[in-house]
Coordinates of C-alpha atoms in Angstrom, one line a residue:
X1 CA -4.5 3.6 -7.0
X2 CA -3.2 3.9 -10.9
X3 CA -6.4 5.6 -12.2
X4 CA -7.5 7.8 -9.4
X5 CA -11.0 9.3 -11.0
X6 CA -11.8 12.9 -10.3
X7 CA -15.4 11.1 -9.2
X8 CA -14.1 9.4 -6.5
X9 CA -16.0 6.0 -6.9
X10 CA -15.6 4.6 -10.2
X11 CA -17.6 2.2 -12.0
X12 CA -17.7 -1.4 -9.8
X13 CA -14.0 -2.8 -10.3
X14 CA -12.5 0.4 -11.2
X15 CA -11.0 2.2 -8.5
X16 CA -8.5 3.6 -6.2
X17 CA -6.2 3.7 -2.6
X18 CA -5.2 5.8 0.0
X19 CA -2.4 5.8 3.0
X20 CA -1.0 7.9 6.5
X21 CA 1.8 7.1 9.4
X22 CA 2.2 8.6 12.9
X23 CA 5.6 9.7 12.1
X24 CA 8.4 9.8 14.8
X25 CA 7.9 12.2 17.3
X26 CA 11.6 13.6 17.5
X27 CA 11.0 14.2 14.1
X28 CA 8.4 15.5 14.2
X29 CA 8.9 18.1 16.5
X30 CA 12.6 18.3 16.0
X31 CA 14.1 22.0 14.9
X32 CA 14.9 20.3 11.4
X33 CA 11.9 20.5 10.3
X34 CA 11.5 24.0 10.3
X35 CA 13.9 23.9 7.6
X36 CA 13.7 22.4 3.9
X37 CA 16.0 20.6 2.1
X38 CA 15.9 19.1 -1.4
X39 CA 19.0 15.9 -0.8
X40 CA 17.9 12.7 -0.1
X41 CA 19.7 12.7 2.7
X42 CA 18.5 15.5 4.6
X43 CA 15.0 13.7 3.5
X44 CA 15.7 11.3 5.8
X45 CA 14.8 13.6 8.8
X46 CA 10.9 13.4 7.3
X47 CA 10.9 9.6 6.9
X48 CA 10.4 7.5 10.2
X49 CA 13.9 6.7 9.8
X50 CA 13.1 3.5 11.4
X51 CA 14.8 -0.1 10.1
X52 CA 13.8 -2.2 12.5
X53 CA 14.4 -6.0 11.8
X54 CA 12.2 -8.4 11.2
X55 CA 12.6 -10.2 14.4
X56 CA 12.7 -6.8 16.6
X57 CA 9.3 -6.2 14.6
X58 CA 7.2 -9.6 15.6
X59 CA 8.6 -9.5 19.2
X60 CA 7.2 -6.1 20.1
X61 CA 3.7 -7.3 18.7
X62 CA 3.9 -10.6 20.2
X63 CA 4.7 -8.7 23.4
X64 CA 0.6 -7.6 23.2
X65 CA -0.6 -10.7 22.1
X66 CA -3.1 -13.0 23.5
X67 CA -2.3 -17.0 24.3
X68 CA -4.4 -18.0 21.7
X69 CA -3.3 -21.2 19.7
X70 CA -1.5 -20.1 16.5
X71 CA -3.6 -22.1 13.6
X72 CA -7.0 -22.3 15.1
X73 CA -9.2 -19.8 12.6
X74 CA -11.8 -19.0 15.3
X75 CA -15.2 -18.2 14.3
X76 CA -16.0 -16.4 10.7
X77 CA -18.9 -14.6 9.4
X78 CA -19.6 -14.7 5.8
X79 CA -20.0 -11.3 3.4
X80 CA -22.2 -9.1 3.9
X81 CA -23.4 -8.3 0.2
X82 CA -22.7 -10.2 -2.6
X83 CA -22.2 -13.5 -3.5
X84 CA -20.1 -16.2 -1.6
X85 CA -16.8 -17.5 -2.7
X86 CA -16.7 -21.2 -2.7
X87 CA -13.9 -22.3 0.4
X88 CA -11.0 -23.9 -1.4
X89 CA -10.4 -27.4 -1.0
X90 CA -6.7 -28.5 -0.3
X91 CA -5.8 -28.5 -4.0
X92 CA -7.2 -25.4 -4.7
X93 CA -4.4 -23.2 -6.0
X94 CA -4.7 -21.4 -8.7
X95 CA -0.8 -22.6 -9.5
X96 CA -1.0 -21.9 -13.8
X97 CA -3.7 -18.5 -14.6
X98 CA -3.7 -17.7 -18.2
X99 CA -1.4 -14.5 -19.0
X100 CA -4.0 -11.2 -19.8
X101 CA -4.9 -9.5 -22.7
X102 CA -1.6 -7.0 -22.9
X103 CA -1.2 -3.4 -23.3
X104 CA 2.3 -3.1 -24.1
X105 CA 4.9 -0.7 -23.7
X106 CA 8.3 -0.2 -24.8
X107 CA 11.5 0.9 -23.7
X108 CA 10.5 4.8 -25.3
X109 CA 10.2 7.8 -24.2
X110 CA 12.7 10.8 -23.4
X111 CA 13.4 10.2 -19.7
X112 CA 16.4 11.9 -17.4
X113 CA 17.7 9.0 -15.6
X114 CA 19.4 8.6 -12.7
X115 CA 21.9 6.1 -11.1
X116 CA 20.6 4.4 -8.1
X117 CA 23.0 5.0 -5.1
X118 CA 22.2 1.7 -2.3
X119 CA 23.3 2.3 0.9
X120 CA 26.1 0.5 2.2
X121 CA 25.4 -3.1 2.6
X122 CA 22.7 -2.8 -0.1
X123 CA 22.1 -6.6 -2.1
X124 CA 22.5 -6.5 -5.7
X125 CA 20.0 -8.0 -8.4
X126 CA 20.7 -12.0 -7.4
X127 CA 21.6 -11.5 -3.9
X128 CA 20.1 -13.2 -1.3
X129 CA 18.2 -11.7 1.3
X130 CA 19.5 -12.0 4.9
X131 CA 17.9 -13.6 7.6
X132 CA 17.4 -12.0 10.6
X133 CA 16.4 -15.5 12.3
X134 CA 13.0 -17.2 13.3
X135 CA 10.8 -14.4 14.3
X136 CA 8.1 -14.9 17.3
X137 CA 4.9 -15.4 15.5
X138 CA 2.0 -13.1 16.6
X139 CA -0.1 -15.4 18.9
X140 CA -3.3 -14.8 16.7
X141 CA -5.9 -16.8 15.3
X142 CA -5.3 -18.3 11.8
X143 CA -8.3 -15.6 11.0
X144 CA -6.6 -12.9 12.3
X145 CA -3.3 -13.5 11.2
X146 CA -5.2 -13.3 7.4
X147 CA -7.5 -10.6 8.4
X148 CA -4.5 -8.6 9.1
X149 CA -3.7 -8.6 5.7
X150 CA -7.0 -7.1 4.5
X151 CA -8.0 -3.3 3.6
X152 CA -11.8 -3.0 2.8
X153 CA -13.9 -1.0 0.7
X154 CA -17.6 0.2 1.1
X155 CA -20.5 2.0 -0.3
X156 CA -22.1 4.6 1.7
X157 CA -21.7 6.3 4.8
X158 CA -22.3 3.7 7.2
X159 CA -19.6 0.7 7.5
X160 CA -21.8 -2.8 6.9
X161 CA -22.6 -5.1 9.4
X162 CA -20.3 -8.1 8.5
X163 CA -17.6 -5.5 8.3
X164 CA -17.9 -4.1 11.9
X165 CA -18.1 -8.0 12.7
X166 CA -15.2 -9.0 11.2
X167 CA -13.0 -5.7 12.9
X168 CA -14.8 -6.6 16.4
X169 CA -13.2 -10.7 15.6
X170 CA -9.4 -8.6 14.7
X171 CA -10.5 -10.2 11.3
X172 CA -9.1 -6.6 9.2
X173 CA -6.4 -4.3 9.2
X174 CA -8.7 -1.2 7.8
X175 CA -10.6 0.3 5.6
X176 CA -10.5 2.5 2.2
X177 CA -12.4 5.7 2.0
X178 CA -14.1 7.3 -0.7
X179 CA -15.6 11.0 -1.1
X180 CA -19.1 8.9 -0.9
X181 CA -18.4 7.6 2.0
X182 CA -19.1 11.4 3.8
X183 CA -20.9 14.4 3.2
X184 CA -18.7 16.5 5.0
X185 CA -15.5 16.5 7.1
X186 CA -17.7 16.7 9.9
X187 CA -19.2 13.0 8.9
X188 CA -16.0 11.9 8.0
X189 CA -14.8 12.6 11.3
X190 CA -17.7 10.6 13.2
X191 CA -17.0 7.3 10.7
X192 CA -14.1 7.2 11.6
X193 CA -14.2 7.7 15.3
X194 CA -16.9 4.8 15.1
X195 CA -14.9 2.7 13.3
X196 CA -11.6 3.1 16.0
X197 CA -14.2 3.0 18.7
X198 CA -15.4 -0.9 17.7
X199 CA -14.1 -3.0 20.3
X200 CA -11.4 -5.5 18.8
X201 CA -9.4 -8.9 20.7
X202 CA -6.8 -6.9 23.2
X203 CA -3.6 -8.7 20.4
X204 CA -4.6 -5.9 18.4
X205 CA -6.0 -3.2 19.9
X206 CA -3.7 -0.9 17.9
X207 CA -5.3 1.6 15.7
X208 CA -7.3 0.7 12.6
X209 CA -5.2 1.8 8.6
X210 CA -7.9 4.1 7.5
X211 CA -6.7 5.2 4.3
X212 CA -7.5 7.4 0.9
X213 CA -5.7 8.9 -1.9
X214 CA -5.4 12.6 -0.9
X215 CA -2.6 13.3 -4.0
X216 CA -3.8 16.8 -4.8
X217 CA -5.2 17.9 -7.9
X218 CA -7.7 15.6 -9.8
X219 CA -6.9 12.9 -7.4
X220 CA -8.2 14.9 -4.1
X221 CA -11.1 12.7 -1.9
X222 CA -11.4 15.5 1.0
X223 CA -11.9 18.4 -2.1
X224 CA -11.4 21.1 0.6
X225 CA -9.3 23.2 0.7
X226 CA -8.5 22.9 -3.0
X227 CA -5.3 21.0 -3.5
X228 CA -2.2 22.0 -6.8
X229 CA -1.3 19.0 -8.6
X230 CA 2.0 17.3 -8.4
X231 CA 3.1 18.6 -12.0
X232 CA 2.0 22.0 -10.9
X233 CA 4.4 21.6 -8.0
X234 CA 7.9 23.1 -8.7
X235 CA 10.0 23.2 -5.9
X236 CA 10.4 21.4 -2.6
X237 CA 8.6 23.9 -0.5
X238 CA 6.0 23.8 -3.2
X239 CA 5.8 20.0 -2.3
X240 CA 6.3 20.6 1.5
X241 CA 3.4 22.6 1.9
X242 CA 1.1 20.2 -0.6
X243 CA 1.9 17.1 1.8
X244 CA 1.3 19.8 4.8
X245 CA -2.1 20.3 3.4
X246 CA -2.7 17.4 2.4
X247 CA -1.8 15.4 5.7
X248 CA -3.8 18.3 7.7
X249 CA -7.0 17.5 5.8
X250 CA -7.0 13.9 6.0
X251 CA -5.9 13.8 10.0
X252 CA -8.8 16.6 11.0
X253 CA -11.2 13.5 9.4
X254 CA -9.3 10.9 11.0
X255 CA -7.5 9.3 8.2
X256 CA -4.3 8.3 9.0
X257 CA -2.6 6.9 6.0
X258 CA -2.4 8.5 2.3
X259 CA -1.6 6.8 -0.7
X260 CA 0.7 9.2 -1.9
X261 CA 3.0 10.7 -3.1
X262 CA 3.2 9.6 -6.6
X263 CA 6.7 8.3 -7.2
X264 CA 6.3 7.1 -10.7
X265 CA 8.2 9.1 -13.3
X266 CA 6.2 10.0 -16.1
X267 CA 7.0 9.7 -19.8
X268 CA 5.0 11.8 -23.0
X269 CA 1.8 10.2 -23.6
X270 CA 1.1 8.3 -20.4
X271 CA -1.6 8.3 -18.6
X272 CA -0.4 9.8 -15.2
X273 CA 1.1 12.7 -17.4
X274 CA -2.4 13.4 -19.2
X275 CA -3.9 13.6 -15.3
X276 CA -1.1 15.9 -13.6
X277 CA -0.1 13.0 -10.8
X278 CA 3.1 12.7 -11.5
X279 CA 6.1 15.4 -9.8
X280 CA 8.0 15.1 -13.7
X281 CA 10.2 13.2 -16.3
X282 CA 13.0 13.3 -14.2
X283 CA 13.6 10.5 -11.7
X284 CA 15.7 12.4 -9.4
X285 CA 13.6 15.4 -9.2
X286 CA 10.1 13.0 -8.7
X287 CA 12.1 11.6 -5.6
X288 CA 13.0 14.6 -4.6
X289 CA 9.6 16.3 -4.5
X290 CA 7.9 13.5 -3.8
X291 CA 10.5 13.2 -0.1
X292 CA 8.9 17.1 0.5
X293 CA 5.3 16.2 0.2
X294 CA 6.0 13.0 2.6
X295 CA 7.7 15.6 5.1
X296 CA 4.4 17.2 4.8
X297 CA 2.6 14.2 5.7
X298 CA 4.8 13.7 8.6
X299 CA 4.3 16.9 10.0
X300 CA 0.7 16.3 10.4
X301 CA 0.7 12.3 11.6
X302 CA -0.1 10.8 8.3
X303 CA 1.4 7.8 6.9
X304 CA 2.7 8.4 3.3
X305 CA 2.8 5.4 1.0
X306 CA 4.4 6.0 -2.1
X307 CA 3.2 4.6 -5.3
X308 CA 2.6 2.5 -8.1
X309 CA 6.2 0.3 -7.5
X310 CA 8.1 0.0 -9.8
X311 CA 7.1 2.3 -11.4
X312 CA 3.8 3.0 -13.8
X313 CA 5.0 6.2 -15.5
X314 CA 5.3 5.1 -19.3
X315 CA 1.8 3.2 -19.3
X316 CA -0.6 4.8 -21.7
X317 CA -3.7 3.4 -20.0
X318 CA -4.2 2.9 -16.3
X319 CA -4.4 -0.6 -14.7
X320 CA -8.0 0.2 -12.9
X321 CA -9.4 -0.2 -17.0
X322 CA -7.0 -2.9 -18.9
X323 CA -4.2 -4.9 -18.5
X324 CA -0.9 -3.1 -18.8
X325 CA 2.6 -4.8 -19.7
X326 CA 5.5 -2.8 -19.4
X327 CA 8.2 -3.2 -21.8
X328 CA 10.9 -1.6 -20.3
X329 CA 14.6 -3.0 -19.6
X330 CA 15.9 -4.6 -16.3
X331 CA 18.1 -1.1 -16.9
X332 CA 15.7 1.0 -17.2
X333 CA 13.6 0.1 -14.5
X334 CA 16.7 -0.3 -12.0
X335 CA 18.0 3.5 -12.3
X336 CA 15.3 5.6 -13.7
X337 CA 11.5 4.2 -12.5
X338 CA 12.5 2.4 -9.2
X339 CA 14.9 5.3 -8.5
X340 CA 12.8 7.3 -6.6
X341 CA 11.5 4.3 -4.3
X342 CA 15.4 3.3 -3.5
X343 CA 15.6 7.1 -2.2
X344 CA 12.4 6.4 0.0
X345 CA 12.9 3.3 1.3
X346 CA 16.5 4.5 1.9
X347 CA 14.9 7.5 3.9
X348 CA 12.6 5.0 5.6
X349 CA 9.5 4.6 4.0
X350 CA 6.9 3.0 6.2
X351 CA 4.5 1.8 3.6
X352 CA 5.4 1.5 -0.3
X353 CA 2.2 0.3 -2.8
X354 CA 3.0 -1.9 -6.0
X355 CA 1.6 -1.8 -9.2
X356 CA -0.8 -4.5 -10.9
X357 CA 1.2 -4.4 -14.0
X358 CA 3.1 -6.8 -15.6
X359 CA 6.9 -5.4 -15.9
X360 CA 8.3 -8.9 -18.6
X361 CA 11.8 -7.8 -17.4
X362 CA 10.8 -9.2 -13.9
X363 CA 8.3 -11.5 -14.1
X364 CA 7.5 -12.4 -17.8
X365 CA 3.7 -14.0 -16.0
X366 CA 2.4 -11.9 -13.1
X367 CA 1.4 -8.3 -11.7
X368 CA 3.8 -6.6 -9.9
X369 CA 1.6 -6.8 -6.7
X370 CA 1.0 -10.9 -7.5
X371 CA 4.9 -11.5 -8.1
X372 CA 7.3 -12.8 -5.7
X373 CA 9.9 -11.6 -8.1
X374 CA 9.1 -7.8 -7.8
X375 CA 7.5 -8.1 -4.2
X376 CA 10.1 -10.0 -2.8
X377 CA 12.8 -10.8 -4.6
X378 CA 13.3 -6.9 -5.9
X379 CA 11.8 -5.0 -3.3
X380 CA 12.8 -6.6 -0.3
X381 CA 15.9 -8.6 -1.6
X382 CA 17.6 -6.0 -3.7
X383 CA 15.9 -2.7 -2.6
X384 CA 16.0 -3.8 1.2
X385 CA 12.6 -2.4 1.9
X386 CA 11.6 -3.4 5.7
X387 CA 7.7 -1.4 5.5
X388 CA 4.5 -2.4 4.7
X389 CA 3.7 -2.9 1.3
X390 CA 0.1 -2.4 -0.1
X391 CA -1.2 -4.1 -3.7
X392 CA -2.7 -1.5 -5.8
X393 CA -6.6 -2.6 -6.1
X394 CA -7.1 -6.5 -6.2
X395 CA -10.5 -5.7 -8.1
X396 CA -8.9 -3.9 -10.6
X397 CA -9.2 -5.4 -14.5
X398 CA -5.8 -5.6 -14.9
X399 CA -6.2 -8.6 -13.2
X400 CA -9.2 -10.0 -14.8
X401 CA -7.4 -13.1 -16.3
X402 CA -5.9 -14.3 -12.6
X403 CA -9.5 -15.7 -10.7
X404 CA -11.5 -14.5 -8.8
X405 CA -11.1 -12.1 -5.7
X406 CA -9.8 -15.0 -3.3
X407 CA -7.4 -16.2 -6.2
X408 CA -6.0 -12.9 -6.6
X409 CA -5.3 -12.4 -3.0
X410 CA -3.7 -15.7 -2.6
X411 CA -1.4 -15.1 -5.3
X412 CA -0.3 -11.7 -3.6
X413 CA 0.2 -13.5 -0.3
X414 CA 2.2 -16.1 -1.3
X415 CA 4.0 -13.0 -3.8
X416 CA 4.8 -11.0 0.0
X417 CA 2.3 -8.3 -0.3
X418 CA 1.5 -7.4 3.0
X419 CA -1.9 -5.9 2.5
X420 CA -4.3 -7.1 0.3
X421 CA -6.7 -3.4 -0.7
X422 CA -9.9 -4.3 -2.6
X423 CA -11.4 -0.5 -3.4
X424 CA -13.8 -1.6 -5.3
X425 CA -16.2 -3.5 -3.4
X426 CA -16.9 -4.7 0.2
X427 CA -18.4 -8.1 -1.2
X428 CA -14.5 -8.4 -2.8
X429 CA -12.8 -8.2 0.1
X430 CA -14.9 -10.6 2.2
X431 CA -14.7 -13.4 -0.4
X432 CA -10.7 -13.2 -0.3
X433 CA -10.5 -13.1 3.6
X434 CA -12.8 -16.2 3.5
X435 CA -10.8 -18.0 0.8
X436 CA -7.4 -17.3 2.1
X437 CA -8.7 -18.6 5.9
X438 CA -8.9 -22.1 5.1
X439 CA -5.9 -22.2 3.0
X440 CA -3.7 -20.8 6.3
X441 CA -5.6 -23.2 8.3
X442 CA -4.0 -26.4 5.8
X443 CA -0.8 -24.9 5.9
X444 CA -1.3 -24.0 2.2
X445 CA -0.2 -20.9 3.4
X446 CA 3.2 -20.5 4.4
X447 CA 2.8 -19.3 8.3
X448 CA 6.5 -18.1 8.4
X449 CA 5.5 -15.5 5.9
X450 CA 1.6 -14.8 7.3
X451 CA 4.0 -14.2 11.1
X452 CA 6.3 -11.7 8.8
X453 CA 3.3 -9.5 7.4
X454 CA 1.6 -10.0 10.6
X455 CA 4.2 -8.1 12.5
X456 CA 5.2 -5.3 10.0
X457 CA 1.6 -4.2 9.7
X458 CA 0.6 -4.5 13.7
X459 CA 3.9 -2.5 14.0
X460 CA 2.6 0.0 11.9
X461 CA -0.4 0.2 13.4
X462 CA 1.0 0.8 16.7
X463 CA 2.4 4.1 15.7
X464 CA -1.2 5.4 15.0
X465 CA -2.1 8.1 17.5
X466 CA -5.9 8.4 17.1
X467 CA -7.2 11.9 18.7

């Protein structure tokens, strides 16, 4: 998340994400990986290297899937804690929000940019995206085609009721941990064991996304061993044997995905420079460091999602306390802050987080996370990104002028995001899952792209090896 708190659950609406893959196994084990590189193309032995199509991607989870009637939404329990969101009638769309409060920042800042090399075939700003052809929709409820889409937050050490419920229905895709969710590794450990053990509908039987943000330094939930921070961080074995760490810790407690590395490159006077998060001021070096620590990751099993997209590196105040606009050229943003995401995704990034601020160059209206322009149109259209992509927290009050929790998770939807994280509260999440049902159930809800998300998360998921 963009304010990750050295206390690791911040004040209620004000916190942060986490993320880990089961990387390839020939890579994993291959003899490359002995060896370090710094090029982005030798990085592409840590990535899963994987760019599989869209259609490729919903056939091999349809392959598992029950015979259920796509469109019925099955039973659904409402939250746990906290108070009901009304269900939307068919009108209900939050189609005009009033634009927030802005922080704004400008084109400034000393910055060593670099030109972004697309691979061959790559779609330039306007292009259109192809289209790999009708995909075979995930024969799921309408509920757990939504529920799919949600990552939940909780207080304490013991998941609530309605949660466990609505994972037992396939009704979530996982959870987001917290140092006060556990004591100890030890208790970490038996969560999340519990929480893979819950029985769920045989269509998605694939591991639970448990997730945190294990970046290192003052961003560290697991705090042992104690973990250098990514400005301390010099060289790509330096980075190597952070994400080696890193991913070690998390997998002995049964996380599987970290939301990290930071790929944002930082400029005097933000925010992410003040905490240490960020690998420099150069975007070729943060890509660069940031491909060792996700080697690291893959070494151990964990899923590395890099972060905030596209890029949060000259904001002066982090998203999880105020709105943030981002003054910064189509330019700028295209060869120096997305920079080190094009090297990812090109390297095969499995899961890729965006931002909740507003970049005007891009969308002039929403959040990065909330806009189809950034989430679609220039992360999946120009970029080619074929992963999951994560919003940054929906509870966050850099989205305090776009509704309530269900509003805010519609407009991602509809934006592309694959999955919706509320880290701030459970209550959050459960009012959005129970908003967005309905919707998908009226076809309010496009179910070409709810069959899309669908398949790239439960494909995900799938490559989860729990011990």
């Amino acid at each position: 998340m963009a304010g990750g708190q050295p206390s690791d659950r911040r004040p209620e609406a004000s916190r942060r994400t986490g993320t880990l893959f089961r990387w390839h196994a020939a890579a994993v084990h291959t003899s490359a990986l002995v060896r370090h590189t710094e090029s982005v193309s030798e990085a592409q032995r840590w990535w899963p290297g994987r760019r599989l199509g869209l259609g490729l991607l919903l056939a091999v989870v349809s392959a598992s899937c029950g015979s259920t009637t796509p469109g019925s939404t099955g039973h659904v329990h409402g939250p746990g804690n906290g108070a009901h969101q009304s269900s939307p009638t068919s009108t209900d769309l939050p189609l005009a929000l009033p634009a927030p409060a802005k922080t704004s920042v400008g084109d400034r800042g000393a910055v060593t940019s670099t030109t972004v090399n697309e691979r061959p075939g790559a779609r330039g700003p306007g292009s259109p995206t192809t289209n790999p052809g009708p995909p075979t929709c995930p024969q799921l409820t309408t509920a757990q085609l939504v529920g799919q889409r949600l990552i939940f937050s909780f207080t304490g050490t013991a998941a609530p009721s309605d949660l466990v419920r609505r994972i037992e229905l396939g009704q979530a895709a996982g959870v987001i941990l917290f140092s006060s969710n556990f004591t100890s590794t030890a208790e970490l450990r038996q969560l999340t064991g519990m929480l893979q053990a819950l029985p769920r509908p045989a269509a998605l039987h694939a591991p639970l996304l448990i997730m945190t943000d294990q970046e290192g330094g003052e961003v560290t939930r697991i705090p042992e061993p104690l973990l250098r921070s990514a400005s301390d961080t010099a060289t790509g074995q330096d980075a190597l044997q952070l994400g080696e760490q890193a991913g070690a810790t998390l997998a002995g407690g049964g996380v599987n995905m970290d939301l990290a590395p930071v790929l944002d490159v930082a400029r005097p006077g933000s925010f992410l420079a003040a905490q240490q998060r960020t690998y420099g001021s150069s975007a070729e070096a943060v890509g660069r460091l940031g491909e060792s620590f996700a080697a690291g990751l893959a070494r151990t099993g964990v899923i590395a999602t890099p972060k905030h997209f596209p890029g949060l590196g000259s904001a002066v105040v982090s998203t999880d306390y105020a709105p943030v606009h981002l003054g910064l050229s189509r330019t700028t943003l295209a060869h120096v802050d997305e920079a080190p995401f094009a090297a990812a995704i090109s390297a095969g990034a499995p899961g890729l987080m965006l931002a909740t601020a507003v970049y005007p160059a891009l969308d002039p209206a929403l959040p990065a996370a909330l806009s189809p322009a950034v989430a679609t149109t220039e992360l999946r259209g120009r970029l080619g990104f074929q992963g999951v992509s994560i919003s940054d927290d929906l509870d966050a009050p850099a989205l305090s002028a776009y509704g309530g929790p269900g509003q805010r998770a519609l407009l991602a939807t509809l934006a592309g995001t694959d999955l919706l994280l509320f880290a701030s509260s459970y209550s959050s999440g459960a009012q959005a899952e129970d908003y967005l049902i309905p919707l998908a159930g009226m076809g309010r809800i496009p179910n070409a792209g709810l069959c899309a998300s669908a398949g790239r998360i439960l494909t995900l998921r799938s490559q989860i090896t729990v011990p």
